[in-house]
mmCIF file of C-alpha atoms in Angstrom:
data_model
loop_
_atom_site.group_PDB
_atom_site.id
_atom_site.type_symbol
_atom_site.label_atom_id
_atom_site.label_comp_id
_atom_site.label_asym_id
_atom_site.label_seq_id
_atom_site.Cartn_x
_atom_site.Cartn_y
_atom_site.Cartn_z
ATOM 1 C CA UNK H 1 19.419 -34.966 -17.748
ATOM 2 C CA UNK H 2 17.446 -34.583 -21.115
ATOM 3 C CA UNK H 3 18.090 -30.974 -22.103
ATOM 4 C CA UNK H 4 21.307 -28.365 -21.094
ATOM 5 C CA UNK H 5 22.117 -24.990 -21.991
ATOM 6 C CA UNK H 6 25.638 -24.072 -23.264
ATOM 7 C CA UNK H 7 26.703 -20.167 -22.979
ATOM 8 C CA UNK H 8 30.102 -18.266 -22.845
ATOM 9 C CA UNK H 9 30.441 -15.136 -21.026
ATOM 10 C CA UNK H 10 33.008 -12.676 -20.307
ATOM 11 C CA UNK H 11 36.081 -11.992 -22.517
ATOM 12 C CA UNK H 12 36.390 -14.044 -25.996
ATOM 13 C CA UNK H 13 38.728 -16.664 -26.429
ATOM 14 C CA UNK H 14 40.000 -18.605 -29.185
ATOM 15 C CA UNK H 15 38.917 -22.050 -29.207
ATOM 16 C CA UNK H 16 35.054 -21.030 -27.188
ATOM 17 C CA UNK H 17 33.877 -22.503 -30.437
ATOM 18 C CA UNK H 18 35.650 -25.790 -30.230
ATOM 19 C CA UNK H 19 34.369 -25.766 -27.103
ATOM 20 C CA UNK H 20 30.592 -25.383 -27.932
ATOM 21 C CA UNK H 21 30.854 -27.617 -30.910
ATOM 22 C CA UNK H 22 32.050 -30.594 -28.345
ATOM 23 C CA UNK H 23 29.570 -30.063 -25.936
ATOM 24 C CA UNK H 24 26.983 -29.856 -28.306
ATOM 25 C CA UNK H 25 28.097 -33.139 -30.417
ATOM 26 C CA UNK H 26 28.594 -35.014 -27.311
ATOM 27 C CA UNK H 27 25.430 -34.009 -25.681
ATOM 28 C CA UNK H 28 23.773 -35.298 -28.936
ATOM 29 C CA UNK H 29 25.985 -38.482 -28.910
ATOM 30 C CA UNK H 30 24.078 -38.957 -25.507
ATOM 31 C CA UNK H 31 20.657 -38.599 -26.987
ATOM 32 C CA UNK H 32 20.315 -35.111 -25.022
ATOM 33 C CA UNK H 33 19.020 -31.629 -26.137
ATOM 34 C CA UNK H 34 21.219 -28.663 -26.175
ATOM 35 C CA UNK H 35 19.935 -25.197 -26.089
ATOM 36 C CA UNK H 36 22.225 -22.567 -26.957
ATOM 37 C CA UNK H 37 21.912 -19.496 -24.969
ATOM 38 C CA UNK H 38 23.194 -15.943 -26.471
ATOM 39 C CA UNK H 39 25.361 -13.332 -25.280
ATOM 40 C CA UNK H 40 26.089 -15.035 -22.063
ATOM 41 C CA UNK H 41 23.908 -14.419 -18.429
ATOM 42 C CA UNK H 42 21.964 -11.525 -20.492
ATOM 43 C CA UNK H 43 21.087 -14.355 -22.785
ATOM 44 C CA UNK H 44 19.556 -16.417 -19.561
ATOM 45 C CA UNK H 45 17.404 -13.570 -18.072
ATOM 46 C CA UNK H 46 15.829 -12.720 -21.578
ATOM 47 C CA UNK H 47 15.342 -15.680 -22.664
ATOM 48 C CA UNK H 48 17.607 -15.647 -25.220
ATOM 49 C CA UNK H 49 17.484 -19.221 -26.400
ATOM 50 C CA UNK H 50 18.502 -21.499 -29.836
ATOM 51 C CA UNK H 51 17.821 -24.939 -30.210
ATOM 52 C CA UNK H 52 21.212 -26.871 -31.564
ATOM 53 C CA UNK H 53 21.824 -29.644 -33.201
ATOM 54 C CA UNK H 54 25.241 -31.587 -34.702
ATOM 55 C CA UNK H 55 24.554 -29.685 -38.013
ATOM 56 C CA UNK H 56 24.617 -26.380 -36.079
ATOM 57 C CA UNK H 57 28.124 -26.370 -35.138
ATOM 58 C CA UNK H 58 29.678 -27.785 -38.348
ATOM 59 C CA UNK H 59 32.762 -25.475 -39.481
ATOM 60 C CA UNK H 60 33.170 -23.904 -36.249
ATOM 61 C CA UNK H 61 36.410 -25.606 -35.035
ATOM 62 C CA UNK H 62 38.460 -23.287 -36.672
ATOM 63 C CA UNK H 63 36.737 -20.221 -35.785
ATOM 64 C CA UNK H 64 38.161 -16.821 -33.135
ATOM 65 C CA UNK H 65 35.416 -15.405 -31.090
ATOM 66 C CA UNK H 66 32.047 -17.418 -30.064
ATOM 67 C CA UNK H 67 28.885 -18.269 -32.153
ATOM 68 C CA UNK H 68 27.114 -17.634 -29.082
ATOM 69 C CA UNK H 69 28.083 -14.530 -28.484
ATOM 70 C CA UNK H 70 29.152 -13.135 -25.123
ATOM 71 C CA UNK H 71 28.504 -10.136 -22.879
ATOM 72 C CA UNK H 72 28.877 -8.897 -19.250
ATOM 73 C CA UNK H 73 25.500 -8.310 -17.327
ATOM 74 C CA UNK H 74 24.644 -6.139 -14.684
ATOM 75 C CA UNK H 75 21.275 -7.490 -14.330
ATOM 76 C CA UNK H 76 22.667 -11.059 -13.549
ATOM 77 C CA UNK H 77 24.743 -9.515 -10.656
ATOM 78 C CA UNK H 78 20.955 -8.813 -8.684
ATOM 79 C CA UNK H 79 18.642 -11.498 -7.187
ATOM 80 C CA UNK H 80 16.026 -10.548 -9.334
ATOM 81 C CA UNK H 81 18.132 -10.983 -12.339
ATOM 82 C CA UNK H 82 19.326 -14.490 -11.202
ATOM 83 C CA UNK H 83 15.171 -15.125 -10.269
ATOM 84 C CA UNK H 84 13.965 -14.385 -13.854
ATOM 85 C CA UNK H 85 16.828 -16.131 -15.422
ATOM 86 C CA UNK H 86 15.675 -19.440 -13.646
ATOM 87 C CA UNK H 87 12.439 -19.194 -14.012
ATOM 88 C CA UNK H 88 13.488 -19.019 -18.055
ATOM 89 C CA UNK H 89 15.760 -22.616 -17.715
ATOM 90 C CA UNK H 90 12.714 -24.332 -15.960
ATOM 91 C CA UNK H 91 10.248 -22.987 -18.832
ATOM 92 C CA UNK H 92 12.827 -24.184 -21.669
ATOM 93 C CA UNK H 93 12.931 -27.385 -19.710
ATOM 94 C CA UNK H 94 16.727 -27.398 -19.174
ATOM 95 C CA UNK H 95 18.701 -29.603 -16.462
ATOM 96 C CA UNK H 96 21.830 -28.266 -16.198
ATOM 97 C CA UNK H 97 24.236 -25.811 -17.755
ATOM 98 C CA UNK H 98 27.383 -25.509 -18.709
ATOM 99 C CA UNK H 99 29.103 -22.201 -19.147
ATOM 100 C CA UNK H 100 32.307 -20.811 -20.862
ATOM 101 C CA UNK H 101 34.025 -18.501 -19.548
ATOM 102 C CA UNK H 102 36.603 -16.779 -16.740
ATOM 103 C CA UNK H 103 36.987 -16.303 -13.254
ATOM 104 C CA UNK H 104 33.353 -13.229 -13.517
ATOM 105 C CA UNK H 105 31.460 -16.132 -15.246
ATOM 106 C CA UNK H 106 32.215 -18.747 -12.886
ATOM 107 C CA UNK H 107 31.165 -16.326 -10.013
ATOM 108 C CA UNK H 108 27.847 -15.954 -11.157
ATOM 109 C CA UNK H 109 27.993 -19.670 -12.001
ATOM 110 C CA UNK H 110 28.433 -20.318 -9.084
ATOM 111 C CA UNK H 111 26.054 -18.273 -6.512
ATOM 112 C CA UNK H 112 23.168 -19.152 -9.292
ATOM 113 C CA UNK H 113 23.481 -22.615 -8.944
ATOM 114 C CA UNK H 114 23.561 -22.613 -5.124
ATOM 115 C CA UNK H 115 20.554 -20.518 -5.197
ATOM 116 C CA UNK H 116 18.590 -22.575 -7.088
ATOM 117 C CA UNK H 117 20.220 -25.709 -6.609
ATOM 118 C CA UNK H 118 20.760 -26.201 -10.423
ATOM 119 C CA UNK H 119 23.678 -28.501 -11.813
ATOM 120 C CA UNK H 120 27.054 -25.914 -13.121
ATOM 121 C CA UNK H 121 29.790 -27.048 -14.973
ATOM 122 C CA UNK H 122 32.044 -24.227 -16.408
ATOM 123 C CA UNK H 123 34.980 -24.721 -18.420
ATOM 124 C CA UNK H 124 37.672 -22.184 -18.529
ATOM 125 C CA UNK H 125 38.037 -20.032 -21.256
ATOM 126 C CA UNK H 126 40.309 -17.490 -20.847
ATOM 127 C CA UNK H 127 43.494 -16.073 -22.320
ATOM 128 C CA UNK H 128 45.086 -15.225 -19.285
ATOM 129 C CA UNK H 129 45.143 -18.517 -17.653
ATOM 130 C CA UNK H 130 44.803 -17.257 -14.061
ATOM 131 C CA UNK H 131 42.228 -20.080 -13.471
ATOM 132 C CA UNK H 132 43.278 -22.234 -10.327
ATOM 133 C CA UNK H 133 43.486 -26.273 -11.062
ATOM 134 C CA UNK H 134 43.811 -26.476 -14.414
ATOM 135 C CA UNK H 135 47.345 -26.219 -16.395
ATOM 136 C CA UNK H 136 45.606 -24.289 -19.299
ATOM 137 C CA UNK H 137 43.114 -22.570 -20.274
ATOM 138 C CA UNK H 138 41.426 -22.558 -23.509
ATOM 139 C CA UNK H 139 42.667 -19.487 -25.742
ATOM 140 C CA UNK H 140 45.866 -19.170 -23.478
ATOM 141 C CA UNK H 141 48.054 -20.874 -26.093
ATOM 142 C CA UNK H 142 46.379 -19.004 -29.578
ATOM 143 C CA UNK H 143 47.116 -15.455 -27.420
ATOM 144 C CA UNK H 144 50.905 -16.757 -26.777
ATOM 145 C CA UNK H 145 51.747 -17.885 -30.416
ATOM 146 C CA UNK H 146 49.698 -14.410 -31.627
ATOM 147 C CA UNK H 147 52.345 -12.352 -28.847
ATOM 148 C CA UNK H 148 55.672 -13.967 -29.751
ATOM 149 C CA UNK H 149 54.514 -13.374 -33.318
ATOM 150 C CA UNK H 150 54.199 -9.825 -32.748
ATOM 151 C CA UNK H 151 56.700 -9.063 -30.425
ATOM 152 C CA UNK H 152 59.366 -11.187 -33.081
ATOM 153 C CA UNK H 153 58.337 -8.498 -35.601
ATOM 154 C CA UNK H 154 59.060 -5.406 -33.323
ATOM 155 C CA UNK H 155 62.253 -7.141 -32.484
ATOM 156 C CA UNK H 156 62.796 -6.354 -36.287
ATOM 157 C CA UNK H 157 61.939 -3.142 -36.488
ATOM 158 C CA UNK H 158 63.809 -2.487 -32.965
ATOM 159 C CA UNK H 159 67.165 -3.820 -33.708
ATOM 160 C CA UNK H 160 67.247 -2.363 -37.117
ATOM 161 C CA UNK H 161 66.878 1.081 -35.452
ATOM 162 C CA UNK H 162 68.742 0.209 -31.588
ATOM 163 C CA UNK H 163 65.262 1.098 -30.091
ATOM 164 C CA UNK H 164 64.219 0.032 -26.919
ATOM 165 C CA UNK H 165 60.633 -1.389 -26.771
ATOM 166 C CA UNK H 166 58.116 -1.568 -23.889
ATOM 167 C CA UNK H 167 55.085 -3.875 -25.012
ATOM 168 C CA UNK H 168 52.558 -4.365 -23.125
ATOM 169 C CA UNK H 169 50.195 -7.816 -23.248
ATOM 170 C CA UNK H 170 47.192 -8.635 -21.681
ATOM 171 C CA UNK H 171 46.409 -10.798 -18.481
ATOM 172 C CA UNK H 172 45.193 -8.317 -15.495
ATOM 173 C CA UNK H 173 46.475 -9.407 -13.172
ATOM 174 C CA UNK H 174 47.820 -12.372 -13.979
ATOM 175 C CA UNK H 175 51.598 -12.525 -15.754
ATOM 176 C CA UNK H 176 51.369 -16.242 -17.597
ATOM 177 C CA UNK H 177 51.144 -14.079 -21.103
ATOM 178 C CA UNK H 178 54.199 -12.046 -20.591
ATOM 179 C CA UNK H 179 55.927 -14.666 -18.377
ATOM 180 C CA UNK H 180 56.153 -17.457 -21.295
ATOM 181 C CA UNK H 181 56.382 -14.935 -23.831
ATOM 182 C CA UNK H 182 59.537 -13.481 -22.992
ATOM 183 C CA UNK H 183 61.098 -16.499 -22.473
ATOM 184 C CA UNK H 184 59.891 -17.765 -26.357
ATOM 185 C CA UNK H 185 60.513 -13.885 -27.204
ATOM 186 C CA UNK H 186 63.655 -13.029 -25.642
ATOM 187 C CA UNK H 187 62.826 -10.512 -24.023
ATOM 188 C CA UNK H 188 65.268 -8.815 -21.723
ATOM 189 C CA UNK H 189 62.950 -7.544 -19.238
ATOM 190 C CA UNK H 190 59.799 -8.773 -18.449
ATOM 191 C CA UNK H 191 57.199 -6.709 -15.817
ATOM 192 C CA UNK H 192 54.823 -8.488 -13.742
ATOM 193 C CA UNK H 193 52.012 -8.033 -11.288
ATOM 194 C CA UNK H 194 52.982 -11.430 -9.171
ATOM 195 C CA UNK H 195 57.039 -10.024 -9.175
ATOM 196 C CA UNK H 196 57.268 -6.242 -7.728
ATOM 197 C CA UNK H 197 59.957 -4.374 -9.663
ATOM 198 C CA UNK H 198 60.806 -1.041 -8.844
ATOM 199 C CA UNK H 199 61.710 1.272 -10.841
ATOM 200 C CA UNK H 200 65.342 1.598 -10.026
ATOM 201 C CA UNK H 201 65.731 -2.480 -10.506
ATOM 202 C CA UNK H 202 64.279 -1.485 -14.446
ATOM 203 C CA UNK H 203 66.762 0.943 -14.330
ATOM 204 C CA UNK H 204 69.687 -1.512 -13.703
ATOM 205 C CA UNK H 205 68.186 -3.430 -15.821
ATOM 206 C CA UNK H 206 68.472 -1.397 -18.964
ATOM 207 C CA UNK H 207 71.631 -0.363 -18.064
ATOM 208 C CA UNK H 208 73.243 -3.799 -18.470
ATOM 209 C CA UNK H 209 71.062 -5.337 -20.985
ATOM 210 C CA UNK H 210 70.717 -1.879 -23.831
ATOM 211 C CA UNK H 211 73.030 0.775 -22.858
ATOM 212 C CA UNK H 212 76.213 -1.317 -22.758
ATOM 213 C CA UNK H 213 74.858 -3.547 -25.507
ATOM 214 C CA UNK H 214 73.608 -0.479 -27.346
ATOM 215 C CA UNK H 215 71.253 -2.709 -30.367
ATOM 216 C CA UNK H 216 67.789 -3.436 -29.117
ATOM 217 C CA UNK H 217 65.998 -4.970 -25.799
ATOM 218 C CA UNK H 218 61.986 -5.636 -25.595
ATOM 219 C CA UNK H 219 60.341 -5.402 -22.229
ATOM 220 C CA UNK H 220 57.138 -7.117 -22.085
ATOM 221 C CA UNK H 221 54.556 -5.301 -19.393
ATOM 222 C CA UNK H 222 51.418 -7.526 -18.379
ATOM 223 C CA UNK H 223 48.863 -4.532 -18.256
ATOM 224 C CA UNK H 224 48.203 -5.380 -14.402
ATOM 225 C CA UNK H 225 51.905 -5.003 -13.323
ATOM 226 C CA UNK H 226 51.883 -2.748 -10.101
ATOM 227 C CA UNK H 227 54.856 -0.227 -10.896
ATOM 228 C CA UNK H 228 52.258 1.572 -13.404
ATOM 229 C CA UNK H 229 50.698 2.418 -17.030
ATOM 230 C CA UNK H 230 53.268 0.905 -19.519
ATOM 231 C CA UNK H 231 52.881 4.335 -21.546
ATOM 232 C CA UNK H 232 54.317 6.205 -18.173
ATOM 233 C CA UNK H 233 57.177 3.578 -17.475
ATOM 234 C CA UNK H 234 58.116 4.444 -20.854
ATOM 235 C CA UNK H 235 58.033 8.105 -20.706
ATOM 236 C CA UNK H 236 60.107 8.136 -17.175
ATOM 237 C CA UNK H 237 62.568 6.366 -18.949
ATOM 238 C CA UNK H 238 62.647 8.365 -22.123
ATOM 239 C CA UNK H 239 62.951 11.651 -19.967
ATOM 240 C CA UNK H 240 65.716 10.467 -17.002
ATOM 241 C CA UNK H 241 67.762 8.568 -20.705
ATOM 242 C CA UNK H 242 66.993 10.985 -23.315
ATOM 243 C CA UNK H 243 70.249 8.565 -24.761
ATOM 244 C CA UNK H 244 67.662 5.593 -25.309
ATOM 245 C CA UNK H 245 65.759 5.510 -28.551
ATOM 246 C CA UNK H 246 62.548 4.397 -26.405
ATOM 247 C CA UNK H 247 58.925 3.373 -28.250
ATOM 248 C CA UNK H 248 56.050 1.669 -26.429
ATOM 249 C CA UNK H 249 53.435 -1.049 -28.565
ATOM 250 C CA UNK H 250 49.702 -2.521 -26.264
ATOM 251 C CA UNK H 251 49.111 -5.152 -28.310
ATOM 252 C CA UNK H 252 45.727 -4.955 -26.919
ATOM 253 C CA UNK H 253 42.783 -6.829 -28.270
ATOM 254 C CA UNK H 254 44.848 -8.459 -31.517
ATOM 255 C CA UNK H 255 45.688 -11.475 -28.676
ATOM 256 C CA UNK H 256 42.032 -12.475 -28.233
ATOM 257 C CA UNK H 257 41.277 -12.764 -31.932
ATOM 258 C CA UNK H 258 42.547 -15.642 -34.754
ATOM 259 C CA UNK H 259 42.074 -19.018 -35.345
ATOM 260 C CA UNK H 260 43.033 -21.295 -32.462
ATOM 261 C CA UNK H 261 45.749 -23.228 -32.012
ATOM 262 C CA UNK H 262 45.677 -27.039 -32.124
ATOM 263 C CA UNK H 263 46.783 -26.940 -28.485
ATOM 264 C CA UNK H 264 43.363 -24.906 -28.162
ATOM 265 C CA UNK H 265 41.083 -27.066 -30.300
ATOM 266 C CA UNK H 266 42.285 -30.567 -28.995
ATOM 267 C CA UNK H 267 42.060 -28.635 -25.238
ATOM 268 C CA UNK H 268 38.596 -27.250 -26.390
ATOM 269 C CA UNK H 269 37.365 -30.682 -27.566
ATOM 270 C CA UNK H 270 38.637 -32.191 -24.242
ATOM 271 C CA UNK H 271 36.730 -29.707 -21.666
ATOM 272 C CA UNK H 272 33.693 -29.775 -23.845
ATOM 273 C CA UNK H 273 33.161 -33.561 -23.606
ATOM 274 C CA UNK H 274 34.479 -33.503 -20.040
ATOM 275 C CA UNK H 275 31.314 -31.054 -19.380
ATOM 276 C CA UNK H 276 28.686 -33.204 -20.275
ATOM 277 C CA UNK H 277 30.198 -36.433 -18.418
ATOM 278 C CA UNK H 278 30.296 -34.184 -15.427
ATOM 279 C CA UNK H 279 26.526 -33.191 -15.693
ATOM 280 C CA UNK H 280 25.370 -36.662 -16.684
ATOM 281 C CA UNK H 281 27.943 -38.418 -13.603
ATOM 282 C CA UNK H 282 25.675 -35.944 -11.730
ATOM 283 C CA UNK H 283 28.538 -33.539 -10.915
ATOM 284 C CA UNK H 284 27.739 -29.558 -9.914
ATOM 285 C CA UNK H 285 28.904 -26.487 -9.166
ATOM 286 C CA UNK H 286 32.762 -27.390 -10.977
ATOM 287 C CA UNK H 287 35.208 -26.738 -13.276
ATOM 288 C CA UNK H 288 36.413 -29.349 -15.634
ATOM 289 C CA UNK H 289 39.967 -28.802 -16.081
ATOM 290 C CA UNK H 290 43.537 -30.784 -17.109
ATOM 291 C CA UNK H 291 46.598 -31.591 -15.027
ATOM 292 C CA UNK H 292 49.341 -33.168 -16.438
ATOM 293 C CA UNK H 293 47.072 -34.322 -19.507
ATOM 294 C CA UNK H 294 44.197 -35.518 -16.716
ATOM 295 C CA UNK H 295 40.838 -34.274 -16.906
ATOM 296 C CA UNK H 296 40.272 -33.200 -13.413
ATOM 297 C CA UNK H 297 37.072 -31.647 -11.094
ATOM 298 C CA UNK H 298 37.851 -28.465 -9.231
ATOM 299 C CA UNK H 299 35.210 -26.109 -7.199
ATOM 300 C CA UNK H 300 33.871 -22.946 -9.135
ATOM 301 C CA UNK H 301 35.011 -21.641 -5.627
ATOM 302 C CA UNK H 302 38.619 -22.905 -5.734
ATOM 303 C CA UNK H 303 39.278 -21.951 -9.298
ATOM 304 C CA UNK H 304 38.357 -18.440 -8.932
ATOM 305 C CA UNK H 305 40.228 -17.730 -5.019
ATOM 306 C CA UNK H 306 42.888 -19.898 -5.008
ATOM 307 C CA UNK H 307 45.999 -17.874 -6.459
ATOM 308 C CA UNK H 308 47.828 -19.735 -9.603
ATOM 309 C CA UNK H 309 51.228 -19.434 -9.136
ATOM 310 C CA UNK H 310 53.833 -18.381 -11.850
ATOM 311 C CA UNK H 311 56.431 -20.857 -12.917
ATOM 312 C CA UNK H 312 59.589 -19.164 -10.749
ATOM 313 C CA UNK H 313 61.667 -21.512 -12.510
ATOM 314 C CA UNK H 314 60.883 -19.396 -15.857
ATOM 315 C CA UNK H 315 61.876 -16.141 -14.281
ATOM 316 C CA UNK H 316 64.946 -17.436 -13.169
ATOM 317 C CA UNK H 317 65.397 -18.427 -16.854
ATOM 318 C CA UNK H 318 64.722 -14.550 -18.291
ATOM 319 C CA UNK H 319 67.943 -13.786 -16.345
ATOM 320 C CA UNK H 320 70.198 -16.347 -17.454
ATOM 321 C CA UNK H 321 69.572 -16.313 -20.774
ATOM 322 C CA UNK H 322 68.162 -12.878 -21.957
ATOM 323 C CA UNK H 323 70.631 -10.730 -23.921
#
C-alpha cells in the first residue's frame, strides 16, 4: 500500500473535512501517498485527481462542507463508468481507496471494488445516521445541535403567539434527527417514517397536548414520514381546526451546513485513522465504524441493508414527558 485515494460523495456533512484531514495526516504518518480525488465517483472516471500532503489539510478541522467536493454520478452507476474509473486508479498508481460518504456511496463502493477486486474502506458520513453498525455517523451530531437550536427559537416565536408548529427535519427515511430532537426539543409530537401515525392518532394528539393547553406545541416531521408532505399535514389540520393558530418551518438544507461539533471532529479524526489501519491490516470492502466507543469493521453490504433501529425507549420518553 504506497498510494490511496480519499473522496466523499453524496450529501455533505459536517466534519467530511476532519475526516479527510485524518486520513490524509495518518496516511503520511505511514510514509504513504494520498491522492485526493474531486467531486466524488465523477472525480474517479475523469480523472479528477490532487496530490496531498500534511500542509494541504491544515485549517480544515473546523470547516462545514468538503474540500473535496462531492457530487452524485450517473456515469459511475454503468460498467463503463466503473471501467474508465479503474483504469484512472491503476494509471495514478493508487492501492486502495477510501471513500466518505452514505448508504449511495457505499453502494458503488462496494460493486466497484468487487469488480475489480480493489481494497474499499468507506466511512460514514451522513447526517441522518441510518448507517447499520455504527452508533454515529459523522455530521449526525452538528445537524442535531443546528435542529434543537432552531426549533428552541420557533418555540419562542410559537408560545409568544399560542401557534402550533409543524417542522419538518431531514433524514429520508430514517427518524434519528427528529427522534432525539424532540426529546432535547420538547416537542409534543414527533412524526416518523419507522412509527406509522395516522392521522386521527395526530388528531388526539393535538387535542390533549394544544387545545386543552391552549400556549404552543412543536411537531417535528422527518421529511420521509409515511402519513405525507409536512406542508399538507399542516393544511388538513388548519382546515378540520380553523381554532388552531397553525404555521409549518423545513428547516431544509441549514442542518447540513456549520462548523462541526466536537462530537463530529473527535468522531471524524477517529474513522479517518481507522481507514488507513484497515487498508494497511489489508482489510476491504468495509465500513469503519464505533460501538460503544470501539472502532469496529462492518460489510459495505451490511451497513447499507441491514435496518438501524430507532431507540423505542426514546419514543416512549416523548409521551411521558412532552407537555
Amino acid at each position: 500500500m504506497k498510494k490511496i485515494g480519499v473522496l466523499t460523495s453524496g450529501g455533505d456533512a459536517p466534519g467530511m473535512n476532519a475526516a479527510i484531514r485524518a486520513v490524509v495526516r495518518k496516511a503520511v504518518h505511514e510514509n504513504i501517498e494520498v491522492v485526493g480525488i474531486l467531486k466524488g465517483y465523477n472525480g474517479m472516471v475523469n480523472g479528477d485527481f490532487i496530490p496531498m500532503e500534511a500542509a494541504s489539510v491544515s485549517g480544515i478541522l473546523k470547516e462545514g462542507g468538503t474540500i473535496l467536493k462531492s457530487a452524485r454520478s450517473d456515469v459511475f452507476r454503468t460498467p463503463e463508468g466503473r471501467a474508465t474509473a479503474y483504469e484512472n486508479l491503476k494509471r495514478e498508481g493508487i492501492d486502495g481507496l477510501v471513500v466518505i460518504g452514505g448508504d449511495g456511496t457505499f453502494t458503488g463502493a462496494s460493486i466497484f471494488g468487487h469488480e475489480y477486486d480493489f481494497p474499499v474502506i468507506g466511512i460514514p458520513g451522513t447526517i441522518d445516521n441510518d448507517l447499520f453498525g455504527t452508533d454515529l455517523t459523522i455530521g449526525y451530531d452538528t445537524a442535531l445541535n443546528t435542529v434543537a437550536e432552531a426549533v428552541d427559537k420557533i418555540r419562542d416565536t410559537a408560545t409568544s403567539h399560542s401557534r402550533l408548529f409543524f417542522i419538518e427535519v431531514m433524514g429520508r427515511d430514517a427518524g434519528f434527527i427528529a427522534l432525539n430532537a424532540g426529546v432535547a426539543c420538547g416537542a409534543e409530537v414527533v412524526l416518523l417514517p419507522e412509527k406509522r401515525t395516522s392521522f386521527d392518532e395526530l388528531k388526539e394528539f393535538l387535542q390533549k397536548k394544544y387545545s386543552y393547553s391552549k400556549s404552543s406545541s412543536i411537531v417535528l416531521v422527518a421529511e420521509g414520514e409515511k402519513l405525507g408532505k409536512t406542508i399538507d399535514i399542516a393544511d388538513r389540520i388548519g382546515k378540520e381546526h380553523p381554532e388552531y393558530d397553525v404555521r409549518v418551518t423545513i428547516l431544509g438544507h441549514l442542518q447540513r451546513g456549520g462548523s462541526p461539533t466536537v462530537t463530529d471532529r473527535v468522531l471524524a479524526s477517529e474513522l479517518g485513522v481507522a481507514a488507513v489501519d484497515a487498508l494497511l491490516t489489508n482489510k476491504r470492502d468495509v465500513m469503519v465504524g464505533i460501538v460503544n466507543g470501539e472502532i469496529v469493521h462492518v460489510p459495505l453490504s451490511q451497513a447499507i441493508k441491514d435496518e438501524k433501529p430507532i431507540n423505542s425507549r426514546l419514543l416512549n420518553l416523548i409521551n411521558v414527558i412532552s407537555g
